[in-house]
Each structure stands twice: as C-alpha cells, then as structure tokens.
C-alpha cells in the first residue's frame, strides 16, 4: 500500500481529524453563519455557499471535547461527499480552529481511537492513525452529515 495525501483538520485547540485530499473543496475565512433554532448542539448553524445552504457541523462537540472555535468560527471547511458512487456530490461544512494542513499518511496499522461516546464510536470513525504523536480520527463524511439527532 502506498502513502496517501490527506488534510489534517484542527477541530479544537486539542483535537484533529483527517479527511481525504479529494474531500476538501474550499476553506472559508470568517463565513457568515445563520442560526437554526431547535437543532442539535453539533449542528445549530448553516452557511450559504455558492447559493447552497450547507449544515455547519462542530466536530469537536461530536468527539465529546470542548468546541472552542467560537459562535462565529474563524475558519470553515467545505466538504464534498457522495451518498453512493453514481450520485451527485453533496456538501457540508465543518468548523475549524486553524487552517488545514496537507499531510502524507504512511501505510500502517490503525490505532485505537481516543475515548468517544458509544453513539459516536459506533456511527462515525472509519479509522484512527498516529501522526506526530497524536491520534487522528478519520470519519466517514457521508455518515457525519447524515447523523440522526443525538444527545451530547
């Protein structure tokens, strides 16, 4: 197996996750957000991007960590995913603590992910690997943006 390129996303001051190089579409600085009442804590806002309303997820809340990206995030990643191979792309957005970094992920064994709630552990992670001494989660973007409402 060969090394692959990925984006390292800092989702809080202490947590990171990785996505495939092809999944990151655009980084927005200081995006205008719109609050949606009566929605789950991890998805209370949307952004308007290229005429589309995109859910703005706060992945740090899903991992059980403190989301210190603020009510109005400084950086947002627009993510592309597909429901099925023959379907059009769908888009969503993630809050970020910093600008993403492109990394090379070397082949190797997966590691045990950090402590996560059972709901999140069962629903989301595809894998977890070590990079620069930190555990990096890899989520399935299709599952992430289709999570049913959950209590955090």
Backbone as ProteinMPNN parsed JSONL, in Angstrom:
{"seq_chain_A": "XXXXXXXXXXXXXXXXXXXXXXXXXXXXXXXXXXXXXXXXXXXXXXXXXXXXXXXXXXXXXXXXXXXXXXXXXXXXXXXXXXXXXXXXXXXXXXXXXXXXXXXXXXXXXXXXXXXXXXXXXXXXXXXXXXXXXXXXXXXXXXXXXXXXXXXX", "coords_chain_A": {"N_chain_A": [[0.841, -1.175, 0.0], [0.495, 2.25, -0.763], [1.608, 5.503, 0.394], [-0.743, 8.092, 1.181], [-2.262, 11.278, 0.4], [-3.681, 13.626, 2.634], [-5.924, 15.838, 4.38], [-5.27, 17.531, 7.32], [-7.284, 18.423, 9.859], [-7.729, 20.789, 12.259], [-9.853, 20.7, 14.822], [-10.401, 21.711, 17.278], [-8.712, 23.303, 20.03], [-7.229, 21.175, 20.883], [-7.821, 18.851, 19.419], [-7.813, 16.824, 16.423], [-8.776, 15.862, 13.108], [-8.706, 13.809, 10.182], [-9.202, 14.087, 6.673], [-9.853, 12.813, 3.381], [-7.828, 13.872, 0.64], [-9.314, 14.642, -1.591], [-11.76, 15.336, -0.512], [-11.897, 17.858, 0.638], [-13.103, 20.92, -0.325], [-13.105, 23.732, -0.209], [-11.787, 26.432, 1.768], [-13.152, 28.647, 4.041], [-12.843, 31.88, 5.311], [-13.934, 33.563, 8.143], [-16.806, 33.027, 7.759], [-20.198, 33.949, 7.044], [-22.675, 33.024, 9.241], [-25.788, 31.345, 9.933], [-28.166, 31.008, 12.363], [-30.022, 28.164, 13.359], [-32.919, 27.43, 14.923], [-33.791, 25.062, 17.542], [-32.211, 22.822, 16.913], [-29.73, 20.153, 16.899], [-26.922, 20.398, 19.189], [-24.428, 20.085, 17.933], [-24.885, 20.988, 15.403], [-26.029, 23.693, 14.786], [-26.103, 25.753, 13.053], [-26.085, 27.154, 9.711], [-24.364, 27.743, 6.627], [-24.251, 29.848, 3.748], [-23.244, 28.865, 0.697], [-22.078, 29.326, -2.439], [-24.718, 29.617, -3.306], [-25.987, 27.524, -2.046], [-27.469, 26.109, 0.885], [-25.606, 25.032, 3.525], [-25.144, 22.59, 6.044], [-23.55, 23.421, 9.067], [-21.309, 21.812, 10.814], [-20.047, 21.044, 14.077], [-17.454, 19.39, 14.776], [-15.872, 18.946, 17.062], [-17.622, 18.901, 19.227], [-18.948, 16.534, 18.728], [-17.001, 14.663, 19.255], [-16.919, 14.761, 21.92], [-15.449, 16.707, 23.088], [-14.428, 20.02, 24.135], [-15.766, 22.594, 22.269], [-14.003, 25.042, 21.072], [-14.084, 26.861, 19.028], [-15.681, 29.037, 18.795], [-18.721, 31.025, 18.553], [-19.042, 32.293, 16.104], [-17.27, 30.938, 13.757], [-13.8, 31.194, 12.864], [-12.564, 29.863, 10.763], [-13.83, 27.734, 8.231], [-14.386, 24.604, 6.768], [-15.374, 23.537, 3.632], [-16.865, 20.635, 2.638], [-16.96, 17.831, 0.434], [-18.983, 15.058, -0.449], [-20.313, 11.803, -1.33], [-23.419, 10.119, -1.526], [-23.77, 7.662, -2.76], [-21.796, 5.874, -5.209], [-22.762, 6.549, -7.82], [-24.17, 8.909, -7.558], [-24.844, 12.494, -7.419], [-22.477, 14.911, -6.1], [-22.633, 15.918, -2.662], [-22.661, 18.519, -0.185], [-21.187, 19.844, 2.784], [-20.288, 21.615, 5.812], [-17.565, 22.199, 8.078], [-16.577, 23.384, 11.278], [-13.49, 24.932, 12.076], [-10.447, 25.206, 13.966], [-8.074, 26.135, 13.044], [-6.301, 26.824, 9.949], [-6.396, 24.165, 7.579], [-3.903, 21.558, 7.16], [-1.929, 20.052, 4.696], [-1.048, 16.689, 4.597], [1.048, 13.761, 4.439], [0.07, 10.502, 4.654], [1.359, 7.662, 5.89], [1.351, 4.157, 5.115], [0.156, 1.828, 7.514], [-0.635, 0.164, 10.633], [-3.937, 0.612, 11.99], [-4.83, 2.548, 14.878], [-6.16, 2.429, 18.229], [-8.993, 4.452, 18.695], [-9.32, 7.626, 20.465], [-11.101, 8.079, 23.602], [-14.504, 7.994, 23.024], [-18.022, 8.776, 22.825], [-20.351, 6.028, 22.939], [-22.288, 6.149, 20.929], [-21.136, 7.832, 18.988], [-18.742, 6.461, 18.543], [-19.723, 4.09, 17.405], [-21.056, 5.017, 15.155], [-19.448, 6.788, 13.539], [-16.342, 6.83, 13.227], [-14.044, 5.839, 10.746], [-11.479, 5.091, 10.9], [-8.404, 5.35, 12.773], [-5.336, 6.938, 13.188], [-1.829, 7.43, 13.943], [-0.133, 10.481, 14.046], [2.564, 12.566, 14.136], [2.733, 11.976, 16.878], [0.13, 12.245, 17.807], [-3.251, 11.051, 18.112], [-5.231, 10.637, 15.323], [-8.397, 11.031, 14.117], [-10.45, 9.504, 11.615], [-13.229, 10.201, 9.87], [-16.252, 9.03, 8.322], [-17.507, 10.931, 5.913], [-20.019, 10.943, 4.66], [-21.603, 9.585, 6.545], [-21.222, 11.313, 8.701], [-22.492, 13.717, 7.91], [-25.06, 12.831, 7.771], [-25.98, 12.126, 10.234], [-28.364, 11.088, 12.634], [-30.414, 13.106, 14.842], [-28.76, 13.501, 17.928], [-28.148, 13.128, 21.436], [-25.821, 14.979, 23.195]], "CA_chain_A": [[0.0, 0.0, 0.0], [1.268, 3.482, -0.866], [1.203, 6.644, 1.203], [-1.8, 8.91, 0.569], [-2.369, 12.654, 0.872], [-4.888, 13.912, 3.403], [-5.96, 17.138, 5.056], [-5.337, 17.475, 8.771], [-8.186, 19.487, 10.288], [-7.719, 21.058, 13.698], [-11.256, 20.987, 15.121], [-10.408, 22.444, 18.549], [-7.325, 23.586, 20.403], [-6.528, 19.932, 21.21], [-8.241, 17.694, 18.625], [-7.658, 16.884, 14.978], [-9.239, 14.737, 12.329], [-8.177, 13.825, 8.825], [-10.114, 13.748, 5.583], [-9.158, 12.569, 2.13], [-7.439, 15.071, -0.106], [-10.388, 14.984, -2.52], [-12.988, 15.73, 0.189], [-11.87, 19.284, 0.976], [-13.417, 21.71, -1.509], [-12.751, 25.141, -0.037], [-11.683, 26.964, 3.134], [-13.751, 29.974, 4.154], [-12.43, 32.657, 6.486], [-15.0, 34.386, 8.71], [-18.053, 32.868, 6.998], [-21.43, 34.403, 7.683], [-23.466, 31.863, 9.653], [-27.189, 31.602, 10.241], [-28.6, 30.121, 13.443], [-31.247, 27.397, 13.126], [-33.425, 27.052, 16.25], [-34.241, 23.704, 17.863], [-31.372, 21.846, 16.222], [-28.737, 19.563, 17.815], [-25.804, 21.282, 19.547], [-23.31, 19.979, 16.988], [-25.28, 21.5, 14.082], [-27.021, 24.746, 15.036], [-25.953, 26.827, 12.081], [-25.83, 26.864, 8.307], [-23.734, 28.8, 5.853], [-24.667, 29.859, 2.35], [-22.04, 28.704, -0.106], [-22.411, 29.179, -3.864], [-26.165, 29.507, -3.445], [-26.488, 26.349, -1.329], [-27.443, 26.109, 2.34], [-24.823, 23.895, 3.995], [-25.092, 22.433, 7.502], [-22.24, 23.73, 9.662], [-21.119, 20.897, 11.936], [-18.974, 21.295, 15.04], [-16.992, 18.035, 15.081], [-15.319, 18.824, 18.415], [-18.715, 18.509, 20.113], [-19.247, 15.117, 18.491], [-15.975, 13.831, 19.874], [-17.028, 14.914, 23.366], [-14.482, 17.709, 23.531], [-14.893, 21.395, 24.173], [-15.66, 23.293, 20.986], [-13.525, 26.387, 21.372], [-13.968, 27.609, 17.784], [-16.488, 30.244, 18.92], [-20.049, 31.051, 17.92], [-18.769, 32.628, 14.707], [-15.956, 30.348, 13.512], [-12.862, 31.93, 12.022], [-12.365, 29.069, 9.552], [-14.795, 26.682, 7.931], [-14.022, 23.766, 5.627], [-16.474, 22.997, 2.831], [-16.551, 19.228, 2.394], [-17.778, 17.139, -0.568], [-19.139, 13.616, -0.242], [-21.353, 11.174, -2.138], [-24.244, 9.103, -0.877], [-23.443, 6.437, -3.493], [-20.865, 6.208, -6.293], [-23.394, 7.101, -9.02], [-24.998, 10.065, -7.221], [-24.112, 13.766, -7.431], [-21.826, 15.323, -4.853], [-23.325, 16.723, -1.661], [-21.695, 19.361, 0.505], [-21.419, 20.251, 4.157], [-19.202, 22.45, 6.31], [-17.05, 21.89, 9.41], [-15.845, 24.462, 11.933], [-12.072, 24.636, 12.285], [-9.707, 26.102, 14.851], [-6.959, 26.671, 12.26], [-6.293, 26.443, 8.542], [-5.944, 22.774, 7.417], [-2.542, 21.291, 6.701], [-1.829, 18.871, 3.862], [-0.069, 15.747, 5.149], [1.181, 12.456, 3.792], [-0.209, 9.435, 5.617], [2.081, 6.442, 5.525], [0.604, 2.947, 5.458], [0.483, 1.243, 8.806], [-1.819, -0.331, 11.345], [-4.806, 1.573, 12.674], [-4.695, 2.549, 16.329], [-7.413, 2.576, 18.97], [-9.35, 5.869, 18.79], [-9.473, 8.14, 21.827], [-12.416, 7.83, 24.202], [-15.641, 8.64, 22.373], [-19.283, 8.191, 23.27], [-20.681, 4.818, 22.182], [-23.019, 6.533, 19.723], [-20.175, 8.341, 18.011], [-17.807, 5.376, 18.229], [-20.389, 3.13, 16.531], [-21.584, 5.642, 13.947], [-18.61, 7.618, 12.695], [-14.955, 6.649, 12.792], [-13.598, 4.814, 9.81], [-10.165, 4.647, 11.337], [-7.629, 6.273, 13.595], [-3.909, 6.698, 12.986], [-0.948, 8.304, 14.698], [0.628, 11.437, 13.246], [3.309, 13.461, 15.041], [2.455, 11.645, 18.263], [-1.279, 12.443, 18.158], [-4.249, 10.18, 17.495], [-6.01, 11.385, 14.345], [-9.605, 10.317, 13.706], [-10.897, 9.593, 10.233], [-14.677, 9.992, 9.86], [-16.952, 8.849, 7.058], [-18.227, 12.196, 5.728], [-21.423, 10.643, 4.36], [-22.26, 9.301, 7.825], [-21.158, 12.511, 9.534], [-23.512, 14.687, 7.506], [-26.381, 12.202, 7.827], [-26.245, 11.671, 11.592], [-29.662, 11.452, 13.205], [-30.228, 13.933, 16.042], [-28.259, 12.749, 19.081], [-27.908, 13.913, 22.648], [-24.4, 15.018, 23.541]], "C_chain_A": [[0.89, 1.242, 0.0], [0.762, 4.53, 0.115], [0.138, 7.434, 0.445], [-1.757, 10.316, 1.154], [-3.694, 12.821, 1.606], [-4.798, 15.34, 3.927], [-6.114, 16.895, 6.543], [-6.135, 18.687, 9.231], [-8.118, 19.633, 11.798], [-9.123, 21.535, 14.067], [-11.454, 21.656, 16.477], [-8.948, 22.701, 18.891], [-6.531, 22.308, 20.662], [-6.806, 18.764, 20.271], [-8.122, 17.932, 17.126], [-8.345, 15.684, 14.344], [-8.684, 14.886, 10.927], [-9.284, 13.467, 7.85], [-9.282, 13.529, 4.334], [-8.899, 13.863, 1.381], [-8.572, 15.558, -1.011], [-11.66, 15.492, -1.825], [-13.044, 17.216, 0.537], [-12.05, 20.097, -0.296], [-12.892, 23.133, -1.38], [-12.642, 25.464, 1.449], [-12.261, 28.374, 3.113], [-13.25, 30.635, 5.427], [-13.585, 33.562, 6.883], [-16.315, 34.251, 7.93], [-19.238, 33.434, 7.771], [-22.265, 33.164, 7.985], [-24.874, 32.305, 9.999], [-27.645, 30.553, 11.238], [-29.924, 29.455, 13.065], [-31.761, 26.936, 14.487], [-33.834, 25.581, 16.326], [-33.494, 22.63, 17.069], [-30.347, 21.296, 17.204], [-27.547, 20.5, 18.026], [-24.674, 21.252, 18.528], [-23.632, 20.551, 15.605], [-26.377, 22.549, 14.235], [-26.971, 25.877, 14.024], [-25.833, 26.27, 10.67], [-25.018, 28.014, 7.74], [-24.339, 28.743, 4.454], [-23.393, 29.887, 1.53], [-22.473, 28.435, -1.541], [-23.898, 28.919, -4.079], [-26.788, 28.315, -2.748], [-26.45, 26.593, 0.179], [-26.695, 24.855, 2.775], [-24.909, 23.794, 5.509], [-23.665, 22.695, 7.976], [-22.095, 22.88, 10.919], [-19.934, 21.319, 12.789], [-18.445, 19.937, 15.5], [-16.399, 17.879, 16.475], [-16.408, 18.409, 19.404], [-19.055, 17.027, 19.946], [-18.225, 14.202, 19.146], [-15.984, 13.964, 21.393], [-16.057, 15.925, 23.936], [-15.139, 19.079, 23.579], [-14.701, 22.019, 22.799], [-15.279, 24.727, 21.28], [-13.33, 27.207, 20.102], [-14.831, 28.866, 17.787], [-17.804, 30.146, 18.181], [-19.934, 31.375, 16.436], [-17.379, 32.112, 14.373], [-15.097, 31.208, 12.592], [-12.676, 31.191, 10.706], [-13.422, 27.978, 9.45], [-14.301, 25.921, 6.713], [-15.297, 23.313, 4.927], [-16.028, 21.615, 2.357], [-17.489, 18.669, 1.327], [-17.833, 15.657, -0.234], [-20.244, 13.114, -1.167], [-22.111, 10.162, -1.312], [-23.917, 7.72, -1.449], [-22.556, 6.816, -4.671], [-21.509, 6.87, -7.519], [-24.261, 8.329, -8.746], [-24.167, 11.347, -7.24], [-23.47, 14.055, -6.071], [-22.804, 16.082, -3.967], [-22.251, 17.47, -0.89], [-22.146, 19.642, 1.928], [-20.225, 21.08, 4.592], [-18.849, 22.06, 7.739], [-16.367, 23.125, 9.983], [-14.413, 24.004, 12.194], [-11.46, 25.646, 13.244], [-8.559, 26.781, 14.105], [-7.124, 26.259, 10.801], [-5.78, 25.002, 8.424], [-4.521, 22.695, 6.872], [-2.578, 20.017, 5.858], [-0.723, 17.971, 4.409], [-0.001, 14.504, 4.266], [1.01, 11.399, 4.872], [0.438, 8.157, 5.107], [1.244, 5.221, 5.892], [1.07, 2.381, 6.795], [-0.781, 0.795, 9.494], [-2.625, 0.816, 11.947], [-4.552, 1.475, 14.166], [-6.071, 2.697, 16.96], [-7.756, 4.068, 19.054], [-9.436, 6.328, 20.239], [-10.889, 7.877, 22.334], [-13.479, 8.671, 23.508], [-16.909, 8.037, 22.943], [-19.581, 6.971, 22.402], [-21.402, 5.146, 20.884], [-22.054, 6.966, 18.637], [-19.216, 7.232, 17.592], [-18.439, 4.392, 17.227], [-20.791, 3.723, 15.187], [-20.523, 6.203, 13.01], [-17.221, 7.144, 12.302], [-14.764, 5.518, 11.788], [-12.308, 4.207, 10.323], [-9.56, 5.694, 12.265], [-6.165, 5.923, 13.374], [-3.103, 7.701, 13.8], [-0.17, 9.183, 13.728], [1.269, 12.435, 14.202], [2.936, 13.235, 16.505], [1.014, 11.81, 18.698], [-2.156, 11.425, 17.454], [-5.131, 11.034, 16.593], [-7.193, 10.528, 13.903], [-9.863, 10.512, 12.219], [-12.382, 9.235, 10.25], [-15.16, 9.744, 8.44], [-17.826, 10.095, 6.884], [-19.701, 11.977, 5.415], [-22.181, 10.381, 5.657], [-22.299, 10.544, 8.708], [-22.291, 13.481, 9.193], [-24.911, 14.106, 7.451], [-26.703, 11.653, 9.213], [-27.673, 12.023, 12.01], [-29.418, 12.344, 14.42], [-29.793, 13.055, 17.223], [-28.108, 13.691, 20.258], [-26.434, 13.832, 22.979], [-24.226, 15.209, 25.02]], "O_chain_A": [[1.914, 1.28, 0.682], [-0.366, 4.451, 0.603], [0.121, 7.442, -0.786], [-1.273, 10.52, 2.268], [-4.702, 12.221, 1.233], [-3.735, 15.96, 3.914], [-6.987, 16.141, 6.972], [-5.725, 19.829, 9.026], [-8.42, 18.69, 12.53], [-9.539, 22.627, 13.68], [-12.553, 22.115, 16.789], [-8.054, 22.353, 18.121], [-5.3, 22.337, 20.664], [-6.087, 17.766, 20.321], [-8.296, 19.044, 16.626], [-8.479, 14.628, 14.962], [-8.244, 15.967, 10.534], [-10.173, 12.668, 8.145], [-8.149, 14.0, 4.237], [-9.663, 14.823, 1.483], [-8.759, 16.763, -1.172], [-12.547, 16.025, -2.491], [-14.129, 17.77, 0.711], [-11.259, 19.985, -1.232], [-12.308, 23.677, -2.317], [-13.314, 24.854, 2.281], [-11.899, 29.191, 2.266], [-13.236, 30.02, 6.493], [-14.15, 34.255, 6.037], [-16.876, 35.255, 7.49], [-19.267, 33.398, 9.001], [-22.531, 32.353, 7.098], [-25.125, 33.468, 10.314], [-27.526, 29.353, 10.99], [-30.824, 30.095, 12.523], [-31.106, 26.127, 15.144], [-34.172, 24.952, 15.324], [-34.088, 21.652, 16.616], [-30.112, 21.908, 18.246], [-27.209, 21.295, 17.149], [-24.03, 22.273, 18.282], [-22.763, 20.599, 14.735], [-27.523, 22.313, 13.854], [-27.718, 26.849, 14.133], [-25.526, 25.096, 10.462], [-24.988, 29.112, 8.296], [-24.871, 27.715, 4.035], [-22.575, 30.8, 1.645], [-23.146, 27.444, -1.824], [-24.287, 28.108, -4.92], [-27.998, 28.109, -2.845], [-25.515, 27.208, 0.691], [-27.096, 23.742, 2.437], [-24.764, 24.803, 6.199], [-22.7, 22.244, 7.36], [-22.681, 23.185, 11.957], [-18.953, 21.875, 12.294], [-18.923, 19.388, 16.493], [-16.421, 16.777, 17.023], [-16.138, 17.639, 20.326], [-19.407, 16.352, 20.913], [-18.554, 13.085, 19.546], [-15.161, 13.356, 22.078], [-15.867, 15.986, 25.15], [-16.265, 19.262, 23.117], [-13.608, 21.977, 22.234], [-16.115, 25.534, 21.686], [-12.521, 28.135, 20.077], [-14.725, 29.683, 16.873], [-17.985, 29.303, 17.302], [-20.644, 30.8, 15.611], [-16.393, 32.784, 14.676], [-15.594, 31.858, 11.672], [-12.634, 31.815, 9.646], [-13.841, 27.389, 10.446], [-13.848, 26.522, 5.739], [-16.197, 22.766, 5.564], [-14.963, 21.454, 1.76], [-18.677, 18.992, 1.312], [-16.844, 15.075, 0.211], [-21.014, 13.902, -1.718], [-21.531, 9.437, -0.503], [-23.804, 6.74, -0.712], [-22.563, 7.972, -5.094], [-20.861, 7.674, -8.189], [-25.015, 8.75, -9.623], [-22.945, 11.304, -7.097], [-23.874, 13.513, -5.042], [-23.685, 16.792, -4.452], [-21.076, 17.105, -0.933], [-23.34, 19.67, 2.225], [-19.262, 21.236, 3.841], [-19.712, 21.645, 8.514], [-15.66, 23.836, 9.268], [-14.164, 22.837, 12.495], [-11.899, 26.794, 13.322], [-8.121, 27.867, 14.484], [-7.984, 25.444, 10.468], [-4.818, 24.646, 9.104], [-4.016, 23.614, 6.227], [-3.184, 19.022, 6.256], [0.396, 18.424, 4.654], [-0.892, 14.246, 3.456], [1.718, 11.403, 5.879], [0.102, 7.649, 4.037], [0.507, 5.251, 6.877], [2.248, 2.461, 7.142], [-1.882, 1.024, 8.992], [-2.079, 1.841, 12.355], [-4.108, 0.439, 14.66], [-7.035, 3.055, 16.283], [-6.906, 4.87, 19.442], [-9.606, 5.508, 21.142], [-11.769, 7.493, 21.563], [-13.369, 9.894, 23.419], [-16.893, 6.929, 23.479], [-19.119, 6.887, 21.264], [-21.165, 4.508, 19.858], [-22.148, 6.515, 17.496], [-18.914, 7.087, 16.408], [-17.765, 3.92, 16.312], [-20.86, 3.006, 14.189], [-20.678, 6.106, 11.793], [-16.944, 7.061, 11.106], [-15.258, 4.405, 11.966], [-12.065, 3.006, 10.207], [-10.127, 6.76, 12.5], [-5.795, 4.749, 13.372], [-3.639, 8.698, 14.285], [0.376, 8.709, 12.731], [0.574, 13.074, 14.992], [2.836, 14.186, 17.28], [0.695, 11.541, 19.856], [-1.853, 10.987, 16.344], [-5.707, 12.029, 17.034], [-7.009, 9.43, 13.377], [-9.536, 11.551, 11.646], [-12.755, 8.114, 10.597], [-14.545, 10.198, 7.475], [-18.783, 10.287, 7.633], [-20.546, 12.751, 5.863], [-23.282, 10.898, 5.847], [-23.296, 10.798, 9.384], [-22.964, 13.999, 10.084], [-25.859, 14.817, 7.116], [-27.591, 10.813, 9.359], [-28.134, 13.138, 11.765], [-28.318, 12.337, 14.972], [-30.382, 12.005, 17.48], [-27.958, 14.901, 20.09], [-25.862, 12.743, 23.036], [-23.096, 15.267, 25.506]]}, "name": "protein", "num_of_chains": 1, "seq": "XXXXXXXXXXXXXXXXXXXXXXXXXXXXXXXXXXXXXXXXXXXXXXXXXXXXXXXXXXXXXXXXXXXXXXXXXXXXXXXXXXXXXXXXXXXXXXXXXXXXXXXXXXXXXXXXXXXXXXXXXXXXXXXXXXXXXXXXXXXXXXXXXXXXXXXX"}
